[in-house]
Amino acid sequence: MKKTKGGNYIEWTPIFDIKNTGYFAGVDKEGNWYTDTAEGLKSLEEGGVGLLPILEMKRTEFEFYLSKKIKSADLKTDVRLPELVHKIIRLSIGGSSYWAELGIEWLKESEIDSDLESQLNYLIENKKHSQNFRHKAFTKIKRYERLKISR
């Protein structure tokens, strides 16, 4: 049991140490992700910026690492991994250029939705991030649009 930022206690399972900080990310019995902070557990909806260092791993390495950790913690394999990955990518794209460039590398065209497409188009047009990021975002949007048409 661990105290949340709001003062409630929940039963959760820490899954991985975030960049050896002593703070963990983990899941509750329903598969909801939380990050352990000095203020208590925070759901992904409340934050999650502390998860961004995950992007320094290759996505395939992270998915392998995470599936191993989930199996060793004896959790159900459907712990909403796509939700975690999607949140990390969205956080990265809204952050600094460093995180945005790592996040765009993780992003698969099939994971783009209309909201994310709008956000990426805004960043491309306003040149908030590097040319490299804008080019990759533009390419992913074009591929996403082709996928949409072919469905």
mmCIF file with all atom_site columns, N, CA and C in Angstrom, residues 19 51-57 88-89 91-106 128-130 132-133 136:
data_model
loop_
_atom_site.group_PDB
_atom_site.id
_atom_site.type_symbol
_atom_site.label_atom_id
_atom_site.label_alt_id
_atom_site.label_comp_id
_atom_site.label_asym_id
_atom_site.label_entity_id
_atom_site.label_seq_id
_atom_site.pdbx_PDB_ins_code
_atom_site.Cartn_x
_atom_site.Cartn_y
_atom_site.Cartn_z
_atom_site.occupancy
_atom_site.B_iso_or_equiv
_atom_site.pdbx_formal_charge
_atom_site.auth_seq_id
_atom_site.auth_comp_id
_atom_site.auth_asym_id
_atom_site.auth_atom_id
_atom_site.pdbx_PDB_model_num
ATOM 1  N N  . LYS A 1 19  ? 15.257 5.668  -13.986 1.00 0.00 ? 19  LYS A N  1
ATOM 2  C CA . LYS A 1 19  ? 16.619 6.178  -14.173 1.00 0.00 ? 19  LYS A CA 1
ATOM 3  C C  . LYS A 1 19  ? 17.426 6.153  -12.871 1.00 0.00 ? 19  LYS A C  1
ATOM 4  N N  . LEU A 1 51  ? 8.722  10.217 -15.974 1.00 0.00 ? 51  LEU A N  1
ATOM 5  C CA . LEU A 1 51  ? 8.865  9.032  -16.817 1.00 0.00 ? 51  LEU A CA 1
ATOM 6  C C  . LEU A 1 51  ? 9.670  9.295  -18.092 1.00 0.00 ? 51  LEU A C  1
ATOM 7  N N  . LEU A 1 52  ? 9.897  10.551 -18.422 1.00 0.00 ? 52  LEU A N  1
ATOM 8  C CA . LEU A 1 52  ? 10.577 10.873 -19.682 1.00 0.00 ? 52  LEU A CA 1
ATOM 9  C C  . LEU A 1 52  ? 11.942 10.211 -19.871 1.00 0.00 ? 52  LEU A C  1
ATOM 10 N N  . PRO A 1 53  ? 12.725 9.984  -18.819 1.00 0.00 ? 53  PRO A N  1
ATOM 11 C CA . PRO A 1 53  ? 14.006 9.303  -19.051 1.00 0.00 ? 53  PRO A CA 1
ATOM 12 C C  . PRO A 1 53  ? 13.885 7.917  -19.688 1.00 0.00 ? 53  PRO A C  1
ATOM 13 N N  . ILE A 1 54  ? 12.691 7.338  -19.642 1.00 0.00 ? 54  ILE A N  1
ATOM 14 C CA . ILE A 1 54  ? 12.463 6.065  -20.319 1.00 0.00 ? 54  ILE A CA 1
ATOM 15 C C  . ILE A 1 54  ? 12.791 6.195  -21.804 1.00 0.00 ? 54  ILE A C  1
ATOM 16 N N  . LEU A 1 55  ? 12.546 7.366  -22.363 1.00 0.00 ? 55  LEU A N  1
ATOM 17 C CA . LEU A 1 55  ? 12.770 7.591  -23.794 1.00 0.00 ? 55  LEU A CA 1
ATOM 18 C C  . LEU A 1 55  ? 14.240 7.459  -24.190 1.00 0.00 ? 55  LEU A C  1
ATOM 19 N N  . GLU A 1 56  ? 15.121 7.463  -23.217 1.00 0.00 ? 56  GLU A N  1
ATOM 20 C CA . GLU A 1 56  ? 16.540 7.308  -23.537 1.00 0.00 ? 56  GLU A CA 1
ATOM 21 C C  . GLU A 1 56  ? 16.883 5.862  -23.887 1.00 0.00 ? 56  GLU A C  1
ATOM 22 N N  . MET A 1 57  ? 15.929 4.956  -23.652 1.00 0.00 ? 57  MET A N  1
ATOM 23 C CA . MET A 1 57  ? 16.073 3.574  -24.109 1.00 0.00 ? 57  MET A CA 1
ATOM 24 C C  . MET A 1 57  ? 15.427 3.487  -25.497 1.00 0.00 ? 57  MET A C  1
ATOM 25 N N  . ILE A 1 88  ? 3.808  8.822  -22.351 1.00 0.00 ? 88  ILE A N  1
ATOM 26 C CA . ILE A 1 88  ? 5.209  9.244  -22.391 1.00 0.00 ? 88  ILE A CA 1
ATOM 27 C C  . ILE A 1 88  ? 5.481  10.033 -23.667 1.00 0.00 ? 88  ILE A C  1
ATOM 28 N N  . ILE A 1 89  ? 4.982  9.537  -24.788 1.00 0.00 ? 89  ILE A N  1
ATOM 29 C CA . ILE A 1 89  ? 5.195  10.228 -26.070 1.00 0.00 ? 89  ILE A CA 1
ATOM 30 C C  . ILE A 1 89  ? 4.535  11.593 -26.047 1.00 0.00 ? 89  ILE A C  1
ATOM 31 N N  . LEU A 1 91  ? 3.798  13.484 -23.478 1.00 0.00 ? 91  LEU A N  1
ATOM 32 C CA . LEU A 1 91  ? 4.557  14.357 -22.579 1.00 0.00 ? 91  LEU A CA 1
ATOM 33 C C  . LEU A 1 91  ? 5.833  14.867 -23.244 1.00 0.00 ? 91  LEU A C  1
ATOM 34 N N  . SER A 1 92  ? 6.501  13.992 -23.956 1.00 0.00 ? 92  SER A N  1
ATOM 35 C CA . SER A 1 92  ? 7.771  14.372 -24.576 1.00 0.00 ? 92  SER A CA 1
ATOM 36 C C  . SER A 1 92  ? 7.573  15.426 -25.649 1.00 0.00 ? 92  SER A C  1
ATOM 37 N N  . ILE A 1 93  ? 6.539  15.268 -26.441 1.00 0.00 ? 93  ILE A N  1
ATOM 38 C CA . ILE A 1 93  ? 6.310  16.186 -27.551 1.00 0.00 ? 93  ILE A CA 1
ATOM 39 C C  . ILE A 1 93  ? 5.932  17.569 -27.036 1.00 0.00 ? 93  ILE A C  1
ATOM 40 N N  . GLY A 1 94  ? 5.311  17.621 -25.875 1.00 0.00 ? 94  GLY A N  1
ATOM 41 C CA . GLY A 1 94  ? 4.956  18.908 -25.283 1.00 0.00 ? 94  GLY A CA 1
ATOM 42 C C  . GLY A 1 94  ? 6.086  19.531 -24.478 1.00 0.00 ? 94  GLY A C  1
ATOM 43 N N  . GLY A 1 95  ? 7.209  18.831 -24.377 1.00 0.00 ? 95  GLY A N  1
ATOM 44 C CA . GLY A 1 95  ? 8.317  19.308 -23.549 1.00 0.00 ? 95  GLY A CA 1
ATOM 45 C C  . GLY A 1 95  ? 9.427  19.952 -24.349 1.00 0.00 ? 95  GLY A C  1
ATOM 46 N N  . SER A 1 96  ? 10.626 19.781 -23.852 1.00 0.00 ? 96  SER A N  1
ATOM 47 C CA . SER A 1 96  ? 11.792 20.385 -24.492 1.00 0.00 ? 96  SER A CA 1
ATOM 48 C C  . SER A 1 96  ? 12.119 19.676 -25.799 1.00 0.00 ? 96  SER A C  1
ATOM 49 N N  . SER A 1 97  ? 12.972 20.294 -26.586 1.00 0.00 ? 97  SER A N  1
ATOM 50 C CA . SER A 1 97  ? 13.382 19.698 -27.862 1.00 0.00 ? 97  SER A CA 1
ATOM 51 C C  . SER A 1 97  ? 14.057 18.349 -27.651 1.00 0.00 ? 97  SER A C  1
ATOM 52 N N  . TYR A 1 98  ? 14.834 18.226 -26.588 1.00 0.00 ? 98  TYR A N  1
ATOM 53 C CA . TYR A 1 98  ? 15.530 16.973 -26.312 1.00 0.00 ? 98  TYR A CA 1
ATOM 54 C C  . TYR A 1 98  ? 14.534 15.824 -26.181 1.00 0.00 ? 98  TYR A C  1
ATOM 55 N N  . TRP A 1 99  ? 13.513 16.009 -25.319 1.00 0.00 ? 99  TRP A N  1
ATOM 56 C CA . TRP A 1 99  ? 12.526 14.953 -25.099 1.00 0.00 ? 99  TRP A CA 1
ATOM 57 C C  . TRP A 1 99  ? 11.658 14.753 -26.333 1.00 0.00 ? 99  TRP A C  1
ATOM 58 N N  . ALA A 1 100 ? 11.319 15.839 -27.010 1.00 0.00 ? 100 ALA A N  1
ATOM 59 C CA . ALA A 1 100 ? 10.478 15.725 -28.208 1.00 0.00 ? 100 ALA A CA 1
ATOM 60 C C  . ALA A 1 100 ? 11.161 14.884 -29.283 1.00 0.00 ? 100 ALA A C  1
ATOM 61 N N  . GLU A 1 101 ? 12.464 15.077 -29.451 1.00 0.00 ? 101 GLU A N  1
ATOM 62 C CA . GLU A 1 101 ? 13.186 14.309 -30.472 1.00 0.00 ? 101 GLU A CA 1
ATOM 63 C C  . GLU A 1 101 ? 13.252 12.831 -30.102 1.00 0.00 ? 101 GLU A C  1
ATOM 64 N N  . LEU A 1 102 ? 13.375 12.528 -28.819 1.00 0.00 ? 102 LEU A N  1
ATOM 65 C CA . LEU A 1 102 ? 13.357 11.127 -28.404 1.00 0.00 ? 102 LEU A CA 1
ATOM 66 C C  . LEU A 1 102 ? 11.947 10.544 -28.561 1.00 0.00 ? 102 LEU A C  1
ATOM 67 N N  . GLY A 1 103 ? 10.949 11.330 -28.228 1.00 0.00 ? 103 GLY A N  1
ATOM 68 C CA . GLY A 1 103 ? 9.558  10.873 -28.323 1.00 0.00 ? 103 GLY A CA 1
ATOM 69 C C  . GLY A 1 103 ? 9.121  10.610 -29.751 1.00 0.00 ? 103 GLY A C  1
ATOM 70 N N  . ILE A 1 104 ? 9.547  11.447 -30.682 1.00 0.00 ? 104 ILE A N  1
ATOM 71 C CA . ILE A 1 104 ? 9.144  11.254 -32.086 1.00 0.00 ? 104 ILE A CA 1
ATOM 72 C C  . ILE A 1 104 ? 9.762  9.976  -32.644 1.00 0.00 ? 104 ILE A C  1
ATOM 73 N N  . GLU A 1 105 ? 10.916 9.589  -32.095 1.00 0.00 ? 105 GLU A N  1
ATOM 74 C CA . GLU A 1 105 ? 11.540 8.323  -32.511 1.00 0.00 ? 105 GLU A CA 1
ATOM 75 C C  . GLU A 1 105 ? 10.693 7.132  -32.052 1.00 0.00 ? 105 GLU A C  1
ATOM 76 N N  . TRP A 1 106 ? 10.059 7.255  -30.898 1.00 0.00 ? 106 TRP A N  1
ATOM 77 C CA . TRP A 1 106 ? 9.234  6.170  -30.355 1.00 0.00 ? 106 TRP A CA 1
ATOM 78 C C  . TRP A 1 106 ? 7.884  6.074  -31.058 1.00 0.00 ? 106 TRP A C  1
ATOM 79 N N  . LYS A 1 128 ? 8.825  25.309 -33.108 1.00 0.00 ? 128 LYS A N  1
ATOM 80 C CA . LYS A 1 128 ? 9.239  25.251 -31.705 1.00 0.00 ? 128 LYS A CA 1
ATOM 81 C C  . LYS A 1 128 ? 10.446 24.331 -31.520 1.00 0.00 ? 128 LYS A C  1
ATOM 82 N N  . HIS A 1 129 ? 10.504 23.264 -32.330 1.00 0.00 ? 129 HIS A N  1
ATOM 83 C CA . HIS A 1 129 ? 11.567 22.275 -32.195 1.00 0.00 ? 129 HIS A CA 1
ATOM 84 C C  . HIS A 1 129 ? 12.486 22.311 -33.415 1.00 0.00 ? 129 HIS A C  1
ATOM 85 N N  . SER A 1 130 ? 13.521 21.500 -33.370 1.00 0.00 ? 130 SER A N  1
ATOM 86 C CA . SER A 1 130 ? 14.543 21.478 -34.423 1.00 0.00 ? 130 SER A CA 1
ATOM 87 C C  . SER A 1 130 ? 13.958 21.063 -35.776 1.00 0.00 ? 130 SER A C  1
ATOM 88 N N  . ASN A 1 132 ? 15.126 18.752 -37.607 1.00 0.00 ? 132 ASN A N  1
ATOM 89 C CA . ASN A 1 132 ? 15.119 17.292 -37.600 1.00 0.00 ? 132 ASN A CA 1
ATOM 90 C C  . ASN A 1 132 ? 13.801 16.767 -37.029 1.00 0.00 ? 132 ASN A C  1
ATOM 91 N N  . PHE A 1 133 ? 13.369 17.316 -35.901 1.00 0.00 ? 133 PHE A N  1
ATOM 92 C CA . PHE A 1 133 ? 12.105 16.910 -35.294 1.00 0.00 ? 133 PHE A CA 1
ATOM 93 C C  . PHE A 1 133 ? 10.948 17.208 -36.236 1.00 0.00 ? 133 PHE A C  1
ATOM 94 N N  . LYS A 1 136 ? 10.777 14.748 -39.132 1.00 0.00 ? 136 LYS A N  1
ATOM 95 C CA . LYS A 1 136 ? 10.288 13.427 -38.714 1.00 0.00 ? 136 LYS A CA 1
ATOM 96 C C  . LYS A 1 136 ? 8.793  13.472 -38.408 1.00 0.00 ? 136 LYS A C  1
#
